[in-house]
Coordinates of C-alpha atoms in Angstrom, one line a residue:
M1 CA 198.6 65.2 253.8
P2 CA 199.2 62.2 255.3
A3 CA 199.9 59.2 253.2
P4 CA 198.5 55.9 253.0
P5 CA 199.8 53.0 254.9
V6 CA 200.6 49.9 252.5
P7 CA 197.0 48.1 251.6
E8 CA 196.9 44.5 254.6
L9 CA 196.9 41.2 252.9
R10 CA 193.5 40.0 252.0
A11 CA 192.1 36.4 253.1
C12 CA 190.5 35.5 250.5
A13 CA 187.7 36.0 247.5
S14 CA 184.7 34.5 247.2
C15 CA 181.9 33.5 244.5
L16 CA 178.8 32.2 243.5
K17 CA 178.8 29.2 241.2
P18 CA 176.1 28.4 238.9
N19 CA 175.0 25.8 241.3
G20 CA 173.8 28.3 243.6
R21 CA 176.9 27.4 246.1
L22 CA 179.7 29.7 246.9
E23 CA 183.2 28.7 247.1
V24 CA 185.8 30.7 248.8
F25 CA 189.8 30.5 247.4
A26 CA 192.7 31.7 250.1
V27 CA 196.8 31.0 250.4
H28 CA 197.2 28.9 253.6
A29 CA 200.5 29.8 255.9
D30 CA 202.3 26.8 253.7
Q31 CA 201.6 29.3 250.1
T32 CA 199.7 26.9 249.1
L33 CA 196.3 28.4 247.2
Q34 CA 193.5 26.6 248.6
S35 CA 189.5 26.0 248.4
I36 CA 186.3 25.0 250.9
R37 CA 182.9 24.8 248.7
Q38 CA 179.3 24.8 250.1
L39 CA 177.8 21.2 250.1
Q40 CA 174.0 20.4 251.3
G41 CA 174.1 21.7 254.9
G42 CA 177.6 22.4 255.4
W43 CA 180.7 22.8 253.3
S44 CA 183.8 20.7 252.3
S45 CA 187.2 20.4 253.5
W46 CA 190.1 22.4 252.9
K47 CA 191.4 21.2 248.9
T48 CA 194.5 22.2 247.0
M49 CA 194.1 24.6 243.9
N50 CA 197.9 22.7 242.6
S51 CA 199.5 26.6 243.0
M52 CA 201.8 28.5 245.4
A53 CA 200.5 31.9 246.0
N54 CA 202.0 35.1 248.4
S55 CA 198.7 37.1 248.5
A56 CA 194.7 36.4 248.5
P57 CA 193.2 35.3 244.7
T58 CA 190.8 37.4 242.6
A59 CA 188.0 35.2 242.1
V60 CA 185.7 36.4 238.8
V61 CA 182.6 34.5 237.1
G62 CA 182.1 35.6 233.5
P63 CA 178.6 35.8 231.9
D64 CA 178.7 31.8 231.1
G65 CA 179.2 31.3 234.8
R66 CA 183.0 29.7 234.5
L67 CA 184.9 30.5 237.7
H68 CA 188.3 32.7 237.1
L69 CA 190.7 32.9 239.3
L70 CA 193.7 35.1 239.3
V71 CA 196.8 34.6 241.8
V72 CA 200.4 36.4 242.3
G73 CA 202.3 33.3 242.7
A74 CA 205.5 32.7 244.7
F75 CA 207.7 34.6 242.9
Q76 CA 205.6 37.5 241.8
D77 CA 204.4 36.5 238.5
L78 CA 200.5 36.2 237.7
G79 CA 198.9 33.3 237.2
H80 CA 195.5 33.0 235.7
R81 CA 193.0 29.2 235.9
F82 CA 189.6 28.6 235.0
Q83 CA 187.0 26.7 234.8
T84 CA 186.3 24.4 231.3
W85 CA 182.8 23.8 232.3
P86 CA 180.6 25.8 234.7
S87 CA 181.0 24.0 238.7
L88 CA 183.1 21.4 237.1
A89 CA 186.9 20.9 236.6
W90 CA 189.3 23.8 236.2
S91 CA 192.5 24.4 233.0
G92 CA 195.5 24.3 233.8
W93 CA 197.7 27.1 235.2
F94 CA 198.6 30.1 232.9
W95 CA 201.4 32.5 233.8
W96 CA 202.8 36.2 232.7
K97 CA 206.8 34.7 234.3
K98 CA 208.0 38.3 232.4
E99 CA 208.0 41.1 235.0
P100 CA 206.3 40.8 238.2
A101 CA 202.8 42.1 239.4
F102 CA 201.1 42.5 242.0
G103 CA 197.4 43.6 243.1
P104 CA 195.3 42.0 240.0
A105 CA 192.0 42.9 239.7
A106 CA 189.7 41.6 236.5
A107 CA 186.3 41.8 235.6
A108 CA 184.0 39.8 232.3
N109 CA 183.2 42.1 229.7
S110 CA 179.3 41.3 228.2
D111 CA 180.4 39.4 225.8
G112 CA 182.3 36.9 228.0
R113 CA 186.1 37.8 227.4
L114 CA 187.7 39.5 230.8
E115 CA 190.0 41.9 231.5
V116 CA 192.8 42.2 233.6
F117 CA 194.5 44.7 235.5
A118 CA 197.7 44.5 237.7
R119 CA 200.9 46.8 238.5
R120 CA 203.7 45.9 237.0
S121 CA 207.2 47.6 236.8
G122 CA 207.6 51.1 238.7
D123 CA 203.9 50.3 240.2
Q124 CA 202.1 51.2 236.7
L125 CA 199.0 49.6 235.7
W126 CA 198.8 47.8 232.6
R127 CA 196.2 45.5 230.9
I128 CA 195.3 42.6 229.0
A129 CA 192.7 40.9 227.8
V130 CA 191.0 38.1 226.5
E131 CA 191.5 38.4 222.5
A132 CA 188.9 35.1 221.7
I133 CA 187.3 32.2 223.4
T134 CA 187.8 29.2 221.9
D135 CA 186.9 25.7 221.3
K136 CA 190.5 25.2 223.3
G137 CA 190.0 27.8 225.5
L138 CA 191.1 31.2 225.9
R139 CA 193.2 33.2 223.5
W140 CA 194.9 35.9 225.1
E141 CA 196.4 39.5 223.6
P142 CA 199.8 39.5 222.6
R143 CA 201.0 41.8 225.3
W144 CA 200.8 43.6 228.4
K145 CA 199.8 47.3 227.1
R146 CA 200.3 49.8 230.0
V147 CA 197.7 52.6 231.0
G148 CA 200.0 54.8 231.8
V149 CA 199.2 55.8 235.6
G150 CA 200.7 54.8 238.8
I151 CA 198.7 53.2 241.6
S152 CA 199.2 51.4 244.5
G153 CA 197.1 49.0 246.6
T154 CA 195.0 46.3 244.6
P155 CA 192.1 48.2 242.4
A156 CA 187.9 47.5 242.1
M157 CA 186.3 47.0 239.0
G158 CA 182.4 47.6 238.3
Q159 CA 180.0 46.9 235.5
N160 CA 178.1 49.9 234.2
H161 CA 174.2 49.8 233.4
D162 CA 175.0 50.0 229.6
G163 CA 177.4 46.9 229.9
S164 CA 180.9 48.9 229.9
L165 CA 183.5 48.4 232.6
E166 CA 185.4 50.8 235.5
L167 CA 188.1 50.5 237.0
F168 CA 189.0 52.5 240.4
A169 CA 192.4 52.7 242.2
R170 CA 194.6 54.5 244.6
D171 CA 197.1 56.4 242.2
S172 CA 200.5 57.8 243.0
A173 CA 199.7 60.2 245.6
G174 CA 197.4 58.5 247.6
D175 CA 193.8 60.1 245.9
L176 CA 191.0 57.8 244.4
G177 CA 190.8 57.6 240.6
R178 CA 189.1 55.7 237.8
I179 CA 189.3 54.9 234.1
R180 CA 186.4 53.5 231.9
Q181 CA 185.4 52.1 228.8
V182 CA 184.6 54.2 226.0
T183 CA 182.0 51.8 224.7
A184 CA 181.1 48.7 226.5
G185 CA 183.9 45.7 226.1
N186 CA 185.7 48.3 223.5
G187 CA 188.8 50.9 224.3
W188 CA 189.3 52.2 227.4
A189 CA 189.5 56.4 228.6
G190 CA 192.2 58.1 230.5
W191 CA 192.5 58.4 233.8
E192 CA 190.5 60.7 236.2
S193 CA 191.0 61.2 239.2
F194 CA 188.9 62.1 241.7
K195 CA 191.4 63.9 244.1
V196 CA 189.8 62.1 247.6
P197 CA 193.0 61.1 249.8
A198 CA 192.5 56.9 250.5
A199 CA 193.7 55.0 253.3
S200 CA 192.6 52.1 251.4
D201 CA 191.7 49.9 248.0
P202 CA 187.7 50.7 247.4
A203 CA 185.4 48.9 247.6
C204 CA 182.7 49.0 244.0
A205 CA 179.0 47.7 243.7
R206 CA 175.7 48.6 241.3
N207 CA 172.7 49.9 242.6
A208 CA 169.1 48.3 242.2
D209 CA 168.9 51.4 239.5
G210 CA 172.1 50.5 237.9
R211 CA 173.6 53.4 239.4
L212 CA 178.0 52.6 240.6
E213 CA 179.1 53.5 244.2
V214 CA 182.4 53.5 245.2
F215 CA 183.7 53.3 249.0
V216 CA 186.9 54.0 250.7
R217 CA 188.5 54.4 254.2
G218 CA 189.3 57.6 254.3
V219 CA 192.3 59.0 256.0
D220 CA 190.5 60.0 258.7
G221 CA 189.9 56.4 259.2
E222 CA 185.7 57.3 258.3
L223 CA 183.9 55.7 255.4
W224 CA 183.5 57.5 252.5
H225 CA 181.8 57.1 249.0
S226 CA 180.3 58.6 246.0
W227 CA 177.5 57.0 243.3
Q228 CA 176.8 58.1 239.5
T229 CA 174.0 60.4 239.7
A230 CA 172.5 58.3 236.8
P231 CA 173.2 55.2 235.5
S232 CA 176.6 54.7 233.6
N233 CA 177.2 58.7 233.7
G234 CA 178.0 61.3 236.0
W235 CA 179.7 61.6 240.0
S236 CA 178.6 62.7 243.2
K237 CA 181.0 64.6 245.3
W238 CA 182.1 62.8 247.8
E239 CA 180.1 62.1 251.2
S240 CA 180.7 60.4 255.1
L241 CA 178.8 58.0 256.0
G242 CA 181.4 57.8 259.2
G243 CA 182.2 55.4 261.7
Q244 CA 186.1 54.5 262.6
I245 CA 187.3 51.5 261.1
T246 CA 190.8 50.1 260.6
S247 CA 190.6 48.0 256.9
A248 CA 189.5 48.3 253.4
P249 CA 185.4 48.5 253.1
A250 CA 184.0 45.4 251.6
V251 CA 180.4 46.1 250.0
G252 CA 177.0 43.3 248.7
A253 CA 173.5 44.1 248.0
N254 CA 170.7 42.2 249.6
A255 CA 168.2 40.7 247.5
D256 CA 165.8 43.5 248.0
G257 CA 168.2 46.0 246.0
R258 CA 169.9 47.9 249.2
L259 CA 173.6 47.7 249.4
E260 CA 175.5 46.6 253.0
V261 CA 179.2 47.8 253.8
F262 CA 181.3 46.0 256.0
A263 CA 184.3 46.8 257.6
R264 CA 187.2 46.1 260.5
G265 CA 186.2 48.2 263.9
T266 CA 189.0 49.8 266.1
D267 CA 187.7 47.1 267.9
N268 CA 188.8 44.2 265.8
A269 CA 185.3 43.4 265.3
L270 CA 182.9 43.1 262.1
W271 CA 180.7 46.3 261.7
H272 CA 178.8 47.2 259.0
I273 CA 176.4 49.8 257.4
W274 CA 172.7 49.7 255.0
Q275 CA 170.9 51.5 252.5
T276 CA 167.2 51.7 254.8
V277 CA 165.9 52.3 251.2
P278 CA 168.4 51.8 247.8
G279 CA 170.4 55.1 248.1
K280 CA 169.2 56.2 251.9
W281 CA 171.7 54.7 254.4
S282 CA 171.0 54.1 258.3
K283 CA 172.7 56.6 260.5
K284 CA 174.7 54.5 262.8
W285 CA 177.5 51.8 262.3
K286 CA 176.3 48.6 264.3
P287 CA 178.5 45.7 265.3
L288 CA 178.4 42.3 264.4
G289 CA 181.6 40.7 266.2
G290 CA 183.9 38.6 265.9
A291 CA 187.9 39.3 266.3
I292 CA 189.5 39.2 262.6
T293 CA 192.6 39.9 261.3
S294 CA 192.3 40.9 258.1
E295 CA 190.1 42.6 255.1
P296 CA 186.6 41.2 255.1
T297 CA 185.1 39.8 251.4
C298 CA 181.2 39.7 251.6
A299 CA 179.4 37.5 249.0
R300 CA 175.8 36.5 248.5
N301 CA 174.2 33.6 248.5
H302 CA 171.9 32.1 246.1
D303 CA 168.3 33.0 248.1
G304 CA 169.8 36.4 248.7
R305 CA 171.4 36.1 252.5
L306 CA 174.5 38.1 252.3
E307 CA 177.7 36.1 253.6
V308 CA 180.6 38.0 255.1
F309 CA 183.9 35.7 255.4
A310 CA 186.9 36.9 257.5
R311 CA 191.0 35.5 259.0
G312 CA 190.4 35.2 262.6
R313 CA 193.4 35.8 265.7
D314 CA 193.9 31.9 265.0
H315 CA 194.8 32.4 261.8
A316 CA 191.4 29.9 260.3
L317 CA 189.0 31.3 258.5
W318 CA 185.5 32.6 259.8
H319 CA 182.3 33.5 258.8
I320 CA 178.8 35.1 259.7
W321 CA 175.7 35.4 257.5
Q322 CA 172.3 36.7 257.9
K323 CA 169.9 33.8 259.0
E324 CA 167.3 35.5 256.9
K325 CA 167.8 37.0 253.4
N326 CA 168.3 41.2 253.7
N327 CA 167.6 40.6 257.7
G328 CA 169.2 38.9 260.7
W329 CA 173.0 37.5 261.5
S330 CA 174.1 34.4 262.4
H331 CA 176.9 33.7 265.2
W332 CA 180.4 33.3 264.0
A333 CA 181.6 30.1 263.3
S334 CA 185.3 29.1 261.7
L335 CA 185.8 26.9 258.5
G336 CA 189.4 26.1 260.0
G337 CA 192.6 26.1 257.7
K338 CA 195.9 28.1 258.4
L339 CA 195.5 31.4 256.6
I340 CA 198.5 33.3 255.6
T341 CA 199.2 36.2 258.1
H342 CA 201.8 38.3 256.1

């Protein structure tokens, strides 16, 4: 079995704010974490987030609309910051300094409590969660808990139709696996392997009918996927969607509920494949052009139009967006900046 390559750096993270505008977070060449946000008819300038970092952040929107950021700091310590009110001021940074951390992933329970996972000592998967949300902010559980499996890369998380969370990651053997909450917001089951070799980090999205679907680049360079056969229950066999891709996939849901997957091709352009109807996929990949040097990131605008971001050859952040919801794409445009490249 070929060994999967070391996962490349993600360029950025993006989130839709409660005010209906996207905000993108990225680490620049000077190792400062910076953000850029949509304005009426355009984008703001880049703004420093008062932190040094060496990997792209993870951004999560809680059920109450507040954004949460997780980032690995300059000394491999994991930091967390959140909005004290939706779309407004940010808290200070909270840092877990005792052990190095890599590849953080996070999702919010239906009651608003954040669940955080990261690789820590010995590439073991560890977990910590918010214990309570108080007037003074978030109270975390007193200590990290080891899940009991070695992983590589950055996990992906999804929320089932019943509200329970699932986490997907490559194990130490390079096979994709998962853990899931026993019930929504409470307890985690043991690790289950799909026995599928993966050459990238996974991506996860939820279909219009509530079924989760997971995507990964296979060791053959093709896009592979598996989906729940019923909401919150059971998984299909893995199937290939073809293509020859050189990055982890990014997935978004169109306004009409159809999933769409994006990845960098062997020509360094962005390519995509999409559902023609929920559950049925187009027969061919199509190019969207560009010359990108990172994994893509996908977000959906408040009007349902998908937008994709990636680092360009000039190290700036570039983006492309649907001109109309569900259909039609713009030309690539630069958002500037000088993003980190290693």
